[in-house]
Coordinates of C-alpha atoms in Angstrom, one line a residue:
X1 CA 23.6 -90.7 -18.2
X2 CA 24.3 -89.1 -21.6
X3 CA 21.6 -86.1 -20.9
X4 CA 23.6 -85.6 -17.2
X5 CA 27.1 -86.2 -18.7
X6 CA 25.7 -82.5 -21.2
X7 CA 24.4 -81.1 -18.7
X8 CA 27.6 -81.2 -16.6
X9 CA 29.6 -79.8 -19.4
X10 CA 27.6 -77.2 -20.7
X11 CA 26.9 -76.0 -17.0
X12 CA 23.3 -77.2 -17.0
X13 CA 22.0 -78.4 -14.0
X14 CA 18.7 -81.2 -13.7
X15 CA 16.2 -79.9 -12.2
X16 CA 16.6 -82.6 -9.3
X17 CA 20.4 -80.9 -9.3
X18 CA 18.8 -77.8 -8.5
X19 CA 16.7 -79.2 -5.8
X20 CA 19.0 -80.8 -4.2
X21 CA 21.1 -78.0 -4.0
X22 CA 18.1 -75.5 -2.8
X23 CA 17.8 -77.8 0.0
X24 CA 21.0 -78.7 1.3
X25 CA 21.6 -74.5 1.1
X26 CA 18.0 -74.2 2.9
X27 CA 19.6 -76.4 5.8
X28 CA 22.9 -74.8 5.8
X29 CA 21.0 -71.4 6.4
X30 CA 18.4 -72.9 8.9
X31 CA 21.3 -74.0 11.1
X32 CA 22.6 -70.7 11.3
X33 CA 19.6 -69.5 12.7
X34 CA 20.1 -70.3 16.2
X35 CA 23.5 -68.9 16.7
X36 CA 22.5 -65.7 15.3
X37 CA 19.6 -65.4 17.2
X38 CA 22.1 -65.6 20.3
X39 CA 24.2 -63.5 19.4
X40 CA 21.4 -61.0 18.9
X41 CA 19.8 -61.6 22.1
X42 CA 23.5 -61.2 23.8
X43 CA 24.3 -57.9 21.4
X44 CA 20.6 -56.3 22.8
X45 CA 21.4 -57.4 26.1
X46 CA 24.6 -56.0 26.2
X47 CA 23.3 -52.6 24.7
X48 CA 20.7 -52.3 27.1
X49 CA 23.2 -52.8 29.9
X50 CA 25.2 -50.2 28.8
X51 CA 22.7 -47.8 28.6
X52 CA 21.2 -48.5 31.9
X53 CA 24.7 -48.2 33.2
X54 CA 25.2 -45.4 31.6
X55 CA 28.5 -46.5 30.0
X56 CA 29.6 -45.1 26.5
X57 CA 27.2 -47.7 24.4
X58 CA 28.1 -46.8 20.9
X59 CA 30.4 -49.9 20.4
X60 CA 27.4 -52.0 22.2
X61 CA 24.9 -50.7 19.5
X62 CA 26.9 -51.3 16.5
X63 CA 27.2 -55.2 17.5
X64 CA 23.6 -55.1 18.1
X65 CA 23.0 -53.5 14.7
X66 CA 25.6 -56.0 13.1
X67 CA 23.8 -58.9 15.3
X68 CA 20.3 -57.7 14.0
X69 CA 21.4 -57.3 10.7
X70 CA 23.3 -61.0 10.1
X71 CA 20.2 -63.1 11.3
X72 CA 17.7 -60.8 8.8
X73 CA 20.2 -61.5 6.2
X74 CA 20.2 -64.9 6.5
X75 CA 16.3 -64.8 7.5
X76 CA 15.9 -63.3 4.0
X77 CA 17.9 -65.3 1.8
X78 CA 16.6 -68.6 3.5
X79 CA 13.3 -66.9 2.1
X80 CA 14.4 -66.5 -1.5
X81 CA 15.9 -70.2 -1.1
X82 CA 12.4 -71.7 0.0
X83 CA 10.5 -69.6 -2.8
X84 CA 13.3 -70.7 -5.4
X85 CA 12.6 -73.8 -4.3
X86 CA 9.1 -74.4 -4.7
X87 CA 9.6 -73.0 -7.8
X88 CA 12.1 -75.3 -8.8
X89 CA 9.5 -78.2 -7.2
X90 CA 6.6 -77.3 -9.6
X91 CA 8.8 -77.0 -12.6
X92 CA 10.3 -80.2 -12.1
X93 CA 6.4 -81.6 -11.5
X94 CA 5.2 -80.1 -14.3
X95 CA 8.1 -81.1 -16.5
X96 CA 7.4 -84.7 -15.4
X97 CA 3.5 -84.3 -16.1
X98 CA 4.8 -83.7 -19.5
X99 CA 7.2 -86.1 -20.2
X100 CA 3.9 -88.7 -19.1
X101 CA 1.9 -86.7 -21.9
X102 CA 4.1 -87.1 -24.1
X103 CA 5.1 -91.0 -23.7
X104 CA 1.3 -91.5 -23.8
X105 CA 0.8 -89.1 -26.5
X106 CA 4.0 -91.1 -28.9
X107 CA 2.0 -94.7 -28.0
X108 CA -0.8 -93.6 -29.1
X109 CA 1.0 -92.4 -32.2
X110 CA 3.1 -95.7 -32.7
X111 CA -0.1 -97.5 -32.3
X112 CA -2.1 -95.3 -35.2
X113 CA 0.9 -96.4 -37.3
X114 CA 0.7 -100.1 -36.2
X115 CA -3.0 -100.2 -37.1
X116 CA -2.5 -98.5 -40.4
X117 CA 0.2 -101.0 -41.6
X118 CA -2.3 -104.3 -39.9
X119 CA -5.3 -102.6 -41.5
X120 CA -3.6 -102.6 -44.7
X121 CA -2.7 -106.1 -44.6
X122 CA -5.9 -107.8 -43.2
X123 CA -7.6 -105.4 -46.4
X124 CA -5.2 -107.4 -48.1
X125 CA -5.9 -110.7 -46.9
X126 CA -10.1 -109.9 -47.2
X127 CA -9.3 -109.5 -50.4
X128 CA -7.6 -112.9 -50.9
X129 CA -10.5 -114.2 -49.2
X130 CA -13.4 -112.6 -50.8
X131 CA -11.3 -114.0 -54.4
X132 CA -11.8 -117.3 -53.0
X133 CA -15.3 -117.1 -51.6
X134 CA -16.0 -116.1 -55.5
X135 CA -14.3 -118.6 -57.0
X136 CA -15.5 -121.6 -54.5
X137 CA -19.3 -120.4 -55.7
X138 CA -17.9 -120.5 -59.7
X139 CA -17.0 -124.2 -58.9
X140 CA -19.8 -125.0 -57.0
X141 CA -22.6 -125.8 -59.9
X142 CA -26.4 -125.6 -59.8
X143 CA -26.7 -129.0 -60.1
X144 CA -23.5 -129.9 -57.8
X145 CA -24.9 -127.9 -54.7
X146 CA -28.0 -130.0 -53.8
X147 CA -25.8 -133.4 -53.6
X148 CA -22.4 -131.3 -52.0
X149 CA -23.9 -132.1 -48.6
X150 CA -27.1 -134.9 -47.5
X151 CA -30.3 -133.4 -47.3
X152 CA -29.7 -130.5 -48.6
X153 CA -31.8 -130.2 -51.6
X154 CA -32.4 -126.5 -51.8
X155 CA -28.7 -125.7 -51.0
X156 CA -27.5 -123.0 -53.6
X157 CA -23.6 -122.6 -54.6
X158 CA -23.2 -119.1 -52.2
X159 CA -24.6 -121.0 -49.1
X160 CA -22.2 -123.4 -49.2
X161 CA -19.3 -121.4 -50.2
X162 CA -20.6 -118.9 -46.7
X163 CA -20.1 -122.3 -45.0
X164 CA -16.9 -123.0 -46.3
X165 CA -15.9 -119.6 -45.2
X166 CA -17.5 -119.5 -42.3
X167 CA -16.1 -122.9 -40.6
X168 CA -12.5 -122.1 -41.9
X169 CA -12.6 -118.5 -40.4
X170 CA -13.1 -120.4 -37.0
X171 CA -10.6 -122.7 -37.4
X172 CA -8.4 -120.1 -37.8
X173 CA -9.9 -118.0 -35.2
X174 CA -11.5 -120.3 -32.9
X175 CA -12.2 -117.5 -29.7
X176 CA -14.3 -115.4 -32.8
X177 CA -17.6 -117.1 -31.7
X178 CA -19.6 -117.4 -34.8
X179 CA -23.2 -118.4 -35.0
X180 CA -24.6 -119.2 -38.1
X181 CA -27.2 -121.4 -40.0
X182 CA -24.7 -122.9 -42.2
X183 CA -25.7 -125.1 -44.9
X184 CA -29.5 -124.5 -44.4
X185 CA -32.7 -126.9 -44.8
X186 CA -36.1 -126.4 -43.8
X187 CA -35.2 -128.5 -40.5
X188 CA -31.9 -126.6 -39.9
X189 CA -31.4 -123.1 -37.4
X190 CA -28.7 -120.7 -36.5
X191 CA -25.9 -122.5 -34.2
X192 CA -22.3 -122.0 -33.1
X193 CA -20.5 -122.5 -36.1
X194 CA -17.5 -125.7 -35.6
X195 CA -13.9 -124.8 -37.3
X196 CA -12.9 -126.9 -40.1
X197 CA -10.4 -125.7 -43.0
X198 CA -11.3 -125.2 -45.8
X199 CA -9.5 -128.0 -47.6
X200 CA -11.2 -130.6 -45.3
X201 CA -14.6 -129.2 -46.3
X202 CA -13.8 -129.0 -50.2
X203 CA -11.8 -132.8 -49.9
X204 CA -15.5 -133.6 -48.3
X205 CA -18.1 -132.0 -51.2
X206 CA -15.6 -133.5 -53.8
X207 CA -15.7 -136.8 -52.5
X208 CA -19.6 -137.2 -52.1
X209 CA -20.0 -135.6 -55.7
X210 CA -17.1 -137.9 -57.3
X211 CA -19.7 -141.0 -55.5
X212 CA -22.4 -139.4 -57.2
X213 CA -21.6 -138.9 -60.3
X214 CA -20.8 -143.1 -60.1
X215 CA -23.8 -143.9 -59.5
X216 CA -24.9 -141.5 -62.0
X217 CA -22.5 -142.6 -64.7
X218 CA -23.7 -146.8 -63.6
X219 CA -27.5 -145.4 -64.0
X220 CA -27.9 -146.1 -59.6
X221 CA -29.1 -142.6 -59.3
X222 CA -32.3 -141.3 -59.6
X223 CA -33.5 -137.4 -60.5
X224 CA -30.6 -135.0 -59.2
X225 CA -32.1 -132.2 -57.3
X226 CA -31.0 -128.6 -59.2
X227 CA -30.5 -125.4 -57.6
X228 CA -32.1 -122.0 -59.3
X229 CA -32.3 -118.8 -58.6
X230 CA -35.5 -117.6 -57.4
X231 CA -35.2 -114.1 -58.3
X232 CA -37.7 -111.6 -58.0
X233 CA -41.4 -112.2 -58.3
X234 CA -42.5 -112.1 -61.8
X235 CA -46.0 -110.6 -61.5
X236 CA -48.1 -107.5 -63.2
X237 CA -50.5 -106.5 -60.9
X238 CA -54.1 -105.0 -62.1
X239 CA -53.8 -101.3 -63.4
X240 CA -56.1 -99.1 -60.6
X241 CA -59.6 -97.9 -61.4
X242 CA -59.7 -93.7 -61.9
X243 CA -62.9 -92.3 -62.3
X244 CA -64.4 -91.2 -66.0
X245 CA -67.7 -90.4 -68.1
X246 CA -68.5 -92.3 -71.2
X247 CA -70.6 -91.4 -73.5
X248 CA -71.1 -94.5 -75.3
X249 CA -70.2 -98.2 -75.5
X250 CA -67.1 -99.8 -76.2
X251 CA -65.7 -102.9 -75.1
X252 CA -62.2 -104.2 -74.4
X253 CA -60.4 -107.3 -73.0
X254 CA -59.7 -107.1 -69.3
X255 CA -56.9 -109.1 -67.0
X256 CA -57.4 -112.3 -67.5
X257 CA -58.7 -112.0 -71.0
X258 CA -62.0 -111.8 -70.9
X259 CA -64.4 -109.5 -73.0
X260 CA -65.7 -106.6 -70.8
X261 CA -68.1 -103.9 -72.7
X262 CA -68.6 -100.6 -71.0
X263 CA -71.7 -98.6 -70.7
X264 CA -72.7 -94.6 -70.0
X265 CA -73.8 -95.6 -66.7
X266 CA -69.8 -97.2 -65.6
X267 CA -68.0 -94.3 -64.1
X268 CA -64.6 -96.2 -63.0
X269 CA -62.8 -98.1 -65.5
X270 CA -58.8 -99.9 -65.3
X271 CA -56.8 -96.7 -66.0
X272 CA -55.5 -97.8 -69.7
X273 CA -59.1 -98.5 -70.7
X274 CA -60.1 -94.8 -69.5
X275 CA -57.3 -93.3 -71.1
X276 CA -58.0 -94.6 -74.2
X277 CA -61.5 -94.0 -74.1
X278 CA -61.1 -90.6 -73.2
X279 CA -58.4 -90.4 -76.3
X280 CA -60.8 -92.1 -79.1
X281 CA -63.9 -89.6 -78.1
X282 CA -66.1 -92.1 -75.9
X283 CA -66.0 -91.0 -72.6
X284 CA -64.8 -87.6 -71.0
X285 CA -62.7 -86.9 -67.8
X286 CA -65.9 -85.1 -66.3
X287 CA -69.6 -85.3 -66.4
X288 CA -70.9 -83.4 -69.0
X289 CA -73.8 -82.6 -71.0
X290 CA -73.1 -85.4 -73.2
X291 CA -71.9 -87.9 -70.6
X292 CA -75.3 -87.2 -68.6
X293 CA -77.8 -87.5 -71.9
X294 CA -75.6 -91.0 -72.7
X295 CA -76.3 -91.8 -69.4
X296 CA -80.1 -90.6 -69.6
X297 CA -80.7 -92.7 -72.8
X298 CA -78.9 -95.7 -71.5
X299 CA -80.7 -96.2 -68.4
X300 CA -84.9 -95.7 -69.8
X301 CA -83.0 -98.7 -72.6
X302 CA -82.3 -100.6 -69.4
X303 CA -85.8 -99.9 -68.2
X304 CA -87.7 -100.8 -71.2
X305 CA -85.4 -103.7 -72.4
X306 CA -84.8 -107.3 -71.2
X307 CA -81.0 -107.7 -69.7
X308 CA -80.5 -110.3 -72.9
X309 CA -81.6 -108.1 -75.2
X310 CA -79.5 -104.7 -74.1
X311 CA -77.2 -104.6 -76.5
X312 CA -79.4 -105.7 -79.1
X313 CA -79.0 -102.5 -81.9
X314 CA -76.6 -100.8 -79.9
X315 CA -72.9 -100.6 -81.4
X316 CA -69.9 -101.6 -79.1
X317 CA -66.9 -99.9 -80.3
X318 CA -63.6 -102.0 -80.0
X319 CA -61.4 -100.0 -77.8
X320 CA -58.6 -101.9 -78.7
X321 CA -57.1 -102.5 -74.9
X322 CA -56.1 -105.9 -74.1
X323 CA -54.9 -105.5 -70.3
X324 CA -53.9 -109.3 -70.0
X325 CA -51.6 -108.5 -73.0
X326 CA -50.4 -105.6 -71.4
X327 CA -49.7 -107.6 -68.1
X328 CA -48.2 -110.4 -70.0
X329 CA -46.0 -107.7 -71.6
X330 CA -44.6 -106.1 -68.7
X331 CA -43.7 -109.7 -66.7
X332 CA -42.1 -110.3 -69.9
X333 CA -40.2 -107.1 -69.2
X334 CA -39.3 -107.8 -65.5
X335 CA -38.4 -111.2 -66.4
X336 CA -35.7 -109.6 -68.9
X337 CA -34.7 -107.2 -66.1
X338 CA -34.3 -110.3 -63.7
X339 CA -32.1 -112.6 -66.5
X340 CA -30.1 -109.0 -66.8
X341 CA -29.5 -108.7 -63.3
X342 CA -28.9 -112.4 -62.8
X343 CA -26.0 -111.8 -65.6
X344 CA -24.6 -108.3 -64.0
X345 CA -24.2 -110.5 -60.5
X346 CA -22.6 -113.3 -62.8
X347 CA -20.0 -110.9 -64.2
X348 CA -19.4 -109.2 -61.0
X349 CA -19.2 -112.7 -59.2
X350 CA -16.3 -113.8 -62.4
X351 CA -14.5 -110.4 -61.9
X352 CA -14.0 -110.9 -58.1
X353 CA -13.1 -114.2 -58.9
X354 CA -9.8 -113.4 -61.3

């Protein structure tokens, strides 16, 4: 109403003004037509007349010229009507193609705005949550989490803090269709996960432990089960064999701790032990002139001399390598790394939780 009530006063017409107008003007001029083609025909006729007569005809011609002229007139400005008027027709069209874009164009607009504000607040409220989950796995102790549910001995405090989660996120949104193994045992598997608030499910751990630590407290209860961690696999594999030339004997103490004594004739020893060897002067990285006469002397000794006797005379230099020392070393290191990792995900787990 407001947009017509402006365009009245400033003279501005709609463009379904100017349509209607084009074709009530297109129908005024179409029902002129048959009149004026009458009084053409008549005008001719009486021209014609007059000239077969042979009558003075000049007053006969200048009504046929008149009659001839008024319906080409009209013919012609029923014409520009008709063109103004598809023109006005496919700018009203396209005018109302746009207005659709542009509604469409603004929701989808108002909706980016929507989401931004809900994103910001469900980012907010993950927050909240993922606060909570940490603190419900703070409160949750290694030796509370076995007894928190029945049979569930190897239950550690993040499983059951998932299931708290998990079960109140249902209840909340029940239609989400989560399937989970929640609380998992050995006999347990992934199901459809049951809604259940979180309160209900913390009033429910407290109450079995607050039974438990009774029969604790009375001396009912026998050996609490006690979750740990079970971190990364502690374990120093054997150091690979490379190739190499000794050129006499030495000996040194392999991976599980045993003596081993080298001679010429071993061409692959634990890489440390080559290395070493290689350092201290008693083997070579390739064969040489001195590898091969070692090797020469050492096998007509093995020839001539009883496998009891072979080392009889023959000095073994201590190489001073002790692999299982080394391997006990380095689990010793990746246990350190574990207990410092383990402490990282502590703090990180304490900072979430503030």
């Amino acid at each position: 109403m407001a947009r017509k009530l402006i365009d009245r006063l400033t003279g501005k017409q709609s463009a379904e003004d100017v349509i209607r107008g084009l074709e009530k003007t297109k129908a005024d001029l179409e029902a002129k037509l048959p009149s004026l083609e009458a009084a053409k025909a008549a005008a001719l006729d009486e021209r014609r007349e007059a000239l077969i007569s042979g009558v003075e005809a000049g007053h006969a011609a200048n009504r046929a010229r008149q009659a001839e002229d008024d319906l080409a007139a009209v013919a012609d400005a029923l014409a520009e009507v008709e063109r103004r008027l598809t023109d006005a027709v496919a700018r009203r069209d396209a005018e109302a193609a746009q207005a659709e874009r542009e509604a469409v164009a603004k929701g989808l607009e108002d909706s980016a705005k929507a989401i931004v504000a809900a994103a910001k607040d469900m980012a907010a409220a993950v927050e909240a949550v993922a606060k909570a989950h940490a603190r419900m796995q703070l409160a949750v102790s290694a030796k509370a989490a076995p007894q928190v549910m029945a049979n569930r001995e190897s239950l550690s405090p993040v499983q059951f803090a998932d299931g708290v989660l998990l079960e109140a996120l249902v209840a909340a949104l029940p239609d989400i269709g989560v399937r989970a193994d929640l609380y998992p045992a050995h006999y347990t598997r992934e199901r459809t996960v049951e809604g259940r608030s979180a309160a209900d499910a913390g009033a429910a751990a407290a109450e079995r432990l607050r039974d438990i630590a009774t029969e604790v407290r009375d001396g009912h209860a026998g050996a609490l089960a006690e979750w740990r961690a079970s971190g990364p696999r502690i374990h120093a594999s054997e150091p690979p064999a490379i190739p190499v030339h000794p050129s006499a004997c030495f000996s040194y103490v392999d991976h599980h701790g045993q003596a081993r004594r080298v001679t010429p004739l071993d061409c692959y020893l634990p890489e440390p032990v080559a290395v070493a060897a290689v350092a201290k002067g008693l083997a070579e990285d390739a064969p040489s002139i001195a590898t091969q006469t070692a090797r020469n002397q050492w096998e007509r000794k093995r020839e001539a001399t009883p496998a009891e006797n072979l080392f009889d005379r023959v000095e073994v230099t201590d190489l001073g390598v002790d692999l299982r020392a080394l391997a006990e070393a380095e689990e010793e290191r990746q246990r350190t790394s574990a207990r410092d990792a383990e402490a990282v995900a502590r703090a990180e787990l304490e900072r979430r939780a503030a």
